[in-house]
Amino acid sequence: MRGGRAGDVGGGGARPYRAGFACFVGRPNAGKSTLTNAIVGTKIAITSNKPQTTRHVIRAVLHRPESQLVLVDTPGLHRPRTLLGERLNDLVRSTWSEVDVIGLCIPADEPVGRGDRFITGELAELKATVLAVVTKTDLVDKKRLAEQLLAVSELGEFAAVVPVSAVSGHQLDTLVDVMTGYLPESPQLYPDDMLTDDPEQVLVAELIREAALEGVRDELPHSIAVVVEEMIPEGNLMKIYADVYVERPSQKAIVIGHRASRLKEVGTTARRQIEELLGTRVYLDLHVRVAKDWQRDPKQLRKLGF
Ligand SMILES: Nc1nc2c(ncn2[C@@H]2O[C@H](COP(=O)(O)OP(=O)(O)OP(=O)(O)O)[C@@H](O)[C@H]2O)c(=O)[nH]1
Ligand SMILES: [Mg+2]
């Protein structure tokens, strides 16, 4: 996916050109994907207030005159209860071994917990530089933030502790500067205008899943998966055919809603987002299908792209 913004040519100045990979890690719902989007200034990763929203590794590239920072958005690390959960955790750990910088995200408005200590311990084993990022600072007052910064700095050995808010934009530039400082000297990794190297079909499927997550509760968010079957350009219109999978017939009824009212809403919301992403008009055709207990079934998981 390429963006419209003009890139700068690296090198030339006194400072060396730096380029490399970074990722945010942390428990589900810590704000990793929102932070990734806020830093690159484009919505590439989907977000929601449900834990375990992210399921794919998404790369977002931030271009600066003297650097290129590739942010790899990963799922939240959690105690897996399904085969899908195990696969997601594997994905997270394999990303850790490939990046130069890791930002451990801990929300300002929640106490530091056992999960954070566990992740900190695992990160200590890696060669990457590890920073702590205290997220969602807009949700707390100064006193609470100071206490949280102290608690986080006592959690482990971090190269830096940076408080940020993806919502207000507070300290985002500082965080980028700090992370970039730990990248290796390297030639440019991606072309000037490239925002992500993820296939359009994956980004589109994610936007549909994000819309489908809106307003559903309990176990249902985890049961939803989306596959884009076809994208057919017709003039300046893109025709998109996608399947929304759930695990049980009862869930299918909820996703579709009374007289298909919910599904229509999901379609409208997703279509707007996809039009923004692709820059064309979109016709979106959604089908809801049942893939029984897909989160636990290796064959179904493969079919759904995991
Ligand atoms: N107020 C506030 N809310 C935020 C901020 N960053 C994220 N959120 C909210 O926190 C929730 C979770 O954000 P995500 O970015 O989806 O969290 P995540 O860490 O990617 O979650 P998983 O993908 O499930 O691991 C969403 O409802 C966001 O809107 C922030 O800086 N301020
Ligand atoms: Mg996420």
Coordinates of C-alpha atoms and ligand atoms in Angstrom, one line a residue:
M1 CA 0.0 0.0 0.0
R2 CA 1.5 3.3 -1.0
G3 CA 0.7 6.7 0.5
G4 CA 0.6 10.0 -1.2
R5 CA 3.1 11.8 0.9
A6 CA 6.5 12.6 -0.7
G7 CA 9.5 10.9 0.9
D8 CA 12.9 12.5 1.4
V9 CA 16.1 11.0 0.1
G10 CA 18.3 9.7 2.9
G11 CA 21.9 10.4 3.5
G12 CA 23.9 13.5 2.7
G13 CA 23.9 15.2 6.1
A14 CA 26.3 14.8 8.9
R15 CA 24.1 12.2 10.7
P16 CA 24.1 8.7 9.4
Y17 CA 20.9 7.3 7.9
R18 CA 19.2 4.8 10.2
A19 CA 16.7 2.2 9.3
G20 CA 15.2 -0.8 11.1
F21 CA 12.3 -2.6 12.7
A22 CA 10.5 -1.9 16.0
C23 CA 7.5 -3.4 17.6
F24 CA 5.2 -2.6 20.5
V25 CA 4.4 -5.5 22.8
G26 CA 2.2 -5.8 25.8
R27 CA -1.0 -7.3 27.0
P28 CA -4.1 -7.2 24.9
N29 CA -5.8 -3.7 24.9
A30 CA -2.7 -1.8 26.0
G31 CA -3.0 0.5 22.9
K32 CA -0.3 -1.0 20.6
S33 CA -2.2 -0.8 17.4
T34 CA -3.6 2.7 18.1
L35 CA -0.1 3.9 18.8
T36 CA 1.3 2.4 15.6
N37 CA -1.4 4.1 13.6
A38 CA -0.9 7.4 15.4
I39 CA 2.9 7.4 14.7
V40 CA 2.6 6.7 11.0
G41 CA -0.5 9.0 10.7
T42 CA -2.6 6.5 8.8
K43 CA -4.9 3.8 9.9
I44 CA -3.2 0.6 9.0
A45 CA -3.9 -1.6 12.0
I46 CA -7.4 -2.1 13.3
T47 CA -8.2 -1.3 16.9
S48 CA -11.1 -1.9 19.3
N49 CA -11.9 -1.8 23.0
K50 CA -12.0 -5.7 23.0
P51 CA -8.9 -7.5 24.1
Q52 CA -7.1 -9.5 21.4
T53 CA -8.1 -7.5 18.5
T54 CA -4.9 -7.8 16.5
R55 CA -4.4 -11.2 14.8
H56 CA -2.0 -10.4 12.0
V57 CA 1.4 -8.9 11.9
I58 CA 1.1 -5.6 10.2
R59 CA 4.1 -3.5 9.1
A60 CA 3.8 0.3 9.0
V61 CA 6.6 2.4 7.7
L62 CA 7.4 5.9 9.0
H63 CA 9.6 7.9 6.6
R64 CA 11.8 10.7 7.9
P65 CA 14.6 12.6 6.1
E66 CA 17.3 10.7 8.1
S67 CA 15.6 7.5 9.0
Q68 CA 13.0 4.8 8.2
L69 CA 11.3 3.3 11.2
V70 CA 9.3 0.1 10.4
L71 CA 6.7 -0.6 13.1
V72 CA 5.5 -4.1 13.3
D73 CA 2.1 -4.4 15.0
T74 CA 1.6 -7.7 16.8
P75 CA -1.2 -9.3 18.8
G76 CA -1.2 -8.9 22.5
L77 CA 0.6 -11.6 24.4
H78 CA -1.9 -13.6 26.5
R79 CA -2.5 -17.0 28.1
P80 CA -3.8 -19.0 25.2
R81 CA -7.0 -20.9 25.5
T82 CA -7.3 -22.1 21.9
L83 CA -5.0 -23.2 19.0
L84 CA -5.5 -19.7 17.5
G85 CA -4.2 -18.2 20.8
E86 CA -1.1 -20.4 20.7
R87 CA -0.5 -19.4 17.0
L88 CA -0.9 -15.7 17.9
N89 CA 1.6 -15.9 20.7
D90 CA 4.1 -17.8 18.4
L91 CA 3.7 -14.9 16.0
V92 CA 4.5 -12.4 18.6
R93 CA 7.6 -14.2 19.8
S94 CA 9.0 -14.7 16.3
T95 CA 8.6 -11.0 15.7
W96 CA 10.6 -10.2 18.9
S97 CA 13.6 -12.0 17.5
E98 CA 13.6 -10.0 14.2
V99 CA 13.3 -6.4 15.5
D100 CA 15.9 -3.9 16.7
V101 CA 13.8 -2.0 19.2
I102 CA 10.9 -3.2 21.4
G103 CA 8.5 -0.9 23.1
L104 CA 6.8 -2.6 26.0
C105 CA 3.4 -0.9 26.3
I106 CA 1.8 -0.5 29.7
P107 CA -1.4 1.6 30.0
A108 CA -1.2 4.5 32.4
D109 CA -4.7 3.8 33.8
E110 CA -4.1 0.2 34.9
P111 CA -1.8 -1.1 37.6
V112 CA 1.4 -2.9 36.6
G113 CA 0.5 -6.6 36.8
R114 CA 1.8 -10.1 36.7
G115 CA 1.3 -10.1 32.9
D116 CA 3.7 -7.2 32.5
R117 CA 6.3 -8.8 34.8
F118 CA 6.1 -12.0 32.8
I119 CA 6.6 -10.2 29.5
T120 CA 9.4 -8.0 30.9
G121 CA 11.2 -11.2 32.0
E122 CA 11.0 -12.7 28.5
L123 CA 12.2 -9.5 26.8
A124 CA 15.3 -9.4 28.9
E125 CA 16.6 -12.5 27.0
L126 CA 16.5 -10.7 23.7
K127 CA 19.2 -8.8 21.8
A128 CA 16.8 -5.9 20.9
T129 CA 16.8 -2.6 22.8
V130 CA 13.8 -2.6 25.1
L131 CA 12.0 0.6 26.1
A132 CA 8.9 1.0 28.3
V133 CA 6.1 3.0 26.9
V134 CA 3.4 4.2 29.3
T135 CA 0.3 4.5 27.0
K136 CA -3.0 6.4 27.4
T137 CA -1.6 9.2 29.5
D138 CA -4.6 11.3 28.6
L139 CA -6.7 9.1 30.9
V140 CA -4.9 10.0 34.1
D141 CA -3.8 13.0 36.1
K142 CA -0.2 14.1 36.7
K143 CA 0.1 12.4 40.1
R144 CA -1.2 9.1 38.9
L145 CA 1.2 9.3 35.9
A146 CA 4.2 10.0 38.1
E147 CA 3.3 6.9 40.2
Q148 CA 2.9 4.8 37.1
L149 CA 6.3 5.9 35.7
L150 CA 7.9 4.9 38.9
A151 CA 6.2 1.5 39.0
V152 CA 7.2 0.9 35.4
S153 CA 10.8 1.9 35.9
E154 CA 11.0 -0.6 38.8
L155 CA 9.7 -3.4 36.6
G156 CA 13.0 -4.0 34.8
E157 CA 16.0 -2.5 33.0
F158 CA 14.7 -0.3 30.2
A159 CA 16.8 1.9 27.9
A160 CA 14.1 4.6 28.5
V161 CA 10.6 5.0 29.9
V162 CA 8.4 7.2 27.6
P163 CA 4.9 8.3 28.5
V164 CA 2.7 8.9 25.4
S165 CA -0.9 9.4 24.4
A166 CA -2.0 8.2 20.9
V167 CA -5.2 10.1 21.3
S168 CA -3.8 13.5 22.2
G169 CA -0.5 13.0 20.3
H170 CA 1.4 13.8 23.5
Q171 CA 5.1 12.8 23.2
L172 CA 4.7 10.8 20.0
D173 CA 7.6 12.6 18.3
T174 CA 9.8 12.0 21.4
L175 CA 9.0 8.3 21.2
V176 CA 9.9 8.2 17.5
D177 CA 13.2 10.0 18.2
V178 CA 14.1 7.7 21.0
M179 CA 13.2 4.6 19.0
T180 CA 15.0 5.8 15.9
G181 CA 18.2 6.5 18.0
Y182 CA 18.4 2.7 18.6
L183 CA 18.1 1.7 15.0
P184 CA 21.2 0.5 13.2
E185 CA 22.9 2.5 10.4
S186 CA 21.4 1.1 7.3
P187 CA 20.3 2.0 3.8
Q188 CA 16.6 2.7 3.2
L189 CA 14.6 -0.5 3.5
Y190 CA 11.4 0.5 1.7
P191 CA 10.6 2.8 -1.2
D192 CA 9.9 6.4 -0.3
D193 CA 6.1 6.3 -0.5
M194 CA 5.4 2.9 0.9
L195 CA 3.2 2.8 3.9
T196 CA 2.9 -0.9 4.4
D197 CA 3.9 -4.1 2.5
D198 CA 0.8 -6.0 3.7
P199 CA -1.5 -7.2 0.9
E200 CA -4.6 -5.0 0.3
Q201 CA -6.9 -8.0 0.8
V202 CA -5.6 -8.5 4.3
L203 CA -6.1 -4.8 5.2
V204 CA -9.6 -4.8 3.7
A205 CA -10.5 -8.0 5.6
E206 CA -9.3 -6.4 8.8
L207 CA -11.4 -3.3 8.3
I208 CA -14.5 -5.5 7.9
R209 CA -13.6 -7.4 11.0
E210 CA -13.2 -4.1 12.9
A211 CA -16.6 -3.0 11.9
A212 CA -18.1 -6.4 12.8
L213 CA -16.5 -6.2 16.3
E214 CA -18.3 -2.9 17.0
G215 CA -21.1 -3.6 19.5
V216 CA -20.7 -7.3 20.0
R217 CA -20.0 -8.8 23.4
D218 CA -18.7 -11.7 25.4
E219 CA -17.0 -14.5 23.4
L220 CA -18.4 -13.3 20.0
P221 CA -15.5 -10.9 19.1
H222 CA -13.0 -13.8 19.3
S223 CA -15.3 -16.0 17.1
I224 CA -15.3 -13.5 14.2
A225 CA -12.9 -14.0 11.2
V226 CA -13.1 -12.4 7.8
V227 CA -11.8 -13.6 4.5
V228 CA -11.8 -11.4 1.3
E229 CA -12.6 -13.8 -1.5
E230 CA -12.4 -11.4 -4.5
M231 CA -11.6 -7.8 -5.3
I232 CA -12.6 -6.9 -8.8
P233 CA -11.9 -3.4 -10.2
E234 CA -14.6 -2.0 -12.5
G235 CA -13.7 1.5 -13.7
N236 CA -13.3 3.6 -10.6
L237 CA -15.4 1.1 -8.5
M238 CA -13.9 -1.8 -6.6
K239 CA -16.2 -4.8 -6.1
I240 CA -15.3 -6.7 -3.0
Y241 CA -16.7 -10.1 -2.0
A242 CA -16.0 -11.2 1.6
D243 CA -17.1 -13.9 4.0
V244 CA -17.6 -13.2 7.7
Y245 CA -17.0 -16.4 9.7
V246 CA -18.5 -17.2 13.1
E247 CA -18.3 -20.4 15.1
R248 CA -21.9 -21.2 15.8
P249 CA -25.3 -20.7 14.1
S250 CA -26.5 -18.6 17.1
Q251 CA -23.6 -16.2 16.5
K252 CA -24.6 -15.9 12.8
A253 CA -28.0 -14.7 13.8
I254 CA -26.5 -12.0 16.1
V255 CA -24.0 -10.8 13.5
I256 CA -26.8 -10.5 10.8
G257 CA -29.3 -9.0 13.2
H258 CA -33.0 -8.4 12.9
R259 CA -33.9 -8.2 9.2
A260 CA -30.1 -8.0 8.5
S261 CA -29.9 -4.6 10.2
R262 CA -26.6 -5.3 11.9
L263 CA -24.9 -6.7 8.9
K264 CA -26.0 -3.7 6.9
E265 CA -24.5 -1.4 9.5
V266 CA -21.3 -3.4 9.4
G267 CA -21.2 -3.2 5.6
T268 CA -21.7 0.6 5.6
T269 CA -19.1 1.3 8.2
A270 CA -16.5 -1.0 6.6
R271 CA -17.2 0.3 3.1
R272 CA -16.5 3.9 4.2
Q273 CA -13.2 2.8 5.8
I274 CA -12.2 0.7 2.7
E275 CA -13.0 3.6 0.4
E276 CA -10.7 5.8 2.4
L277 CA -7.9 3.2 2.3
L278 CA -8.2 2.4 -1.4
G279 CA -9.2 5.9 -2.6
T280 CA -11.9 4.4 -4.9
R281 CA -15.6 3.8 -4.6
V282 CA -16.4 0.4 -3.2
Y283 CA -19.2 -2.1 -3.6
L284 CA -19.1 -4.5 -0.7
D285 CA -20.8 -7.9 -0.6
L286 CA -20.8 -9.6 2.8
H287 CA -21.8 -13.2 3.5
V288 CA -21.9 -14.6 7.0
R289 CA -20.9 -18.3 7.3
V290 CA -20.4 -20.7 10.1
A291 CA -17.0 -22.5 10.5
K292 CA -17.7 -24.7 13.5
D293 CA -15.2 -24.0 16.4
W294 CA -12.6 -22.7 13.9
Q295 CA -10.4 -21.3 16.7
R296 CA -9.5 -24.8 17.7
D297 CA -9.4 -26.6 14.4
P298 CA -6.1 -26.6 12.5
K299 CA -7.7 -27.1 9.1
Q300 CA -10.1 -24.2 9.5
L301 CA -7.3 -22.0 10.9
R302 CA -5.3 -22.6 7.8
K303 CA -8.3 -21.8 5.6
L304 CA -8.7 -18.5 7.5
G305 CA -5.1 -17.6 7.0
F306 CA -3.5 -18.5 10.4
Ligands
LIG1 N1 -7.9 7.4 25.9 C1 -7.0 6.7 25.2 N2 -7.4 5.5 24.7 C2 -6.6 4.8 23.9 C3 -5.2 5.2 23.6 N3 -4.6 4.3 22.9 C4 -5.5 3.3 22.7 N4 -6.7 3.6 23.3 C5 -7.9 2.7 23.4 O1 -7.6 1.5 24.0 C6 -8.3 0.4 23.3 C7 -7.3 -0.7 22.8 O2 -6.5 -0.1 21.8 P1 -5.8 -1.1 20.7 O3 -4.8 -0.2 20.0 O4 -6.7 -1.9 19.9 O5 -5.0 -2.0 21.7 P2 -4.0 -3.2 21.4 O6 -2.9 -3.2 22.4 O7 -3.6 -3.1 19.9 O8 -4.9 -4.5 21.6 P3 -4.8 -6.0 21.0 O9 -4.6 -5.9 19.5 O10 -6.0 -6.6 21.4 O11 -3.6 -6.6 21.7 C8 -9.1 1.1 22.2 O12 -10.4 1.2 22.7 C9 -8.4 2.4 22.0 O13 -9.2 3.4 21.5 C10 -4.8 6.5 24.2 O14 -3.7 7.0 24.0 N5 -5.8 7.2 24.9
MG2 MG -3.8 -4.4 18.4

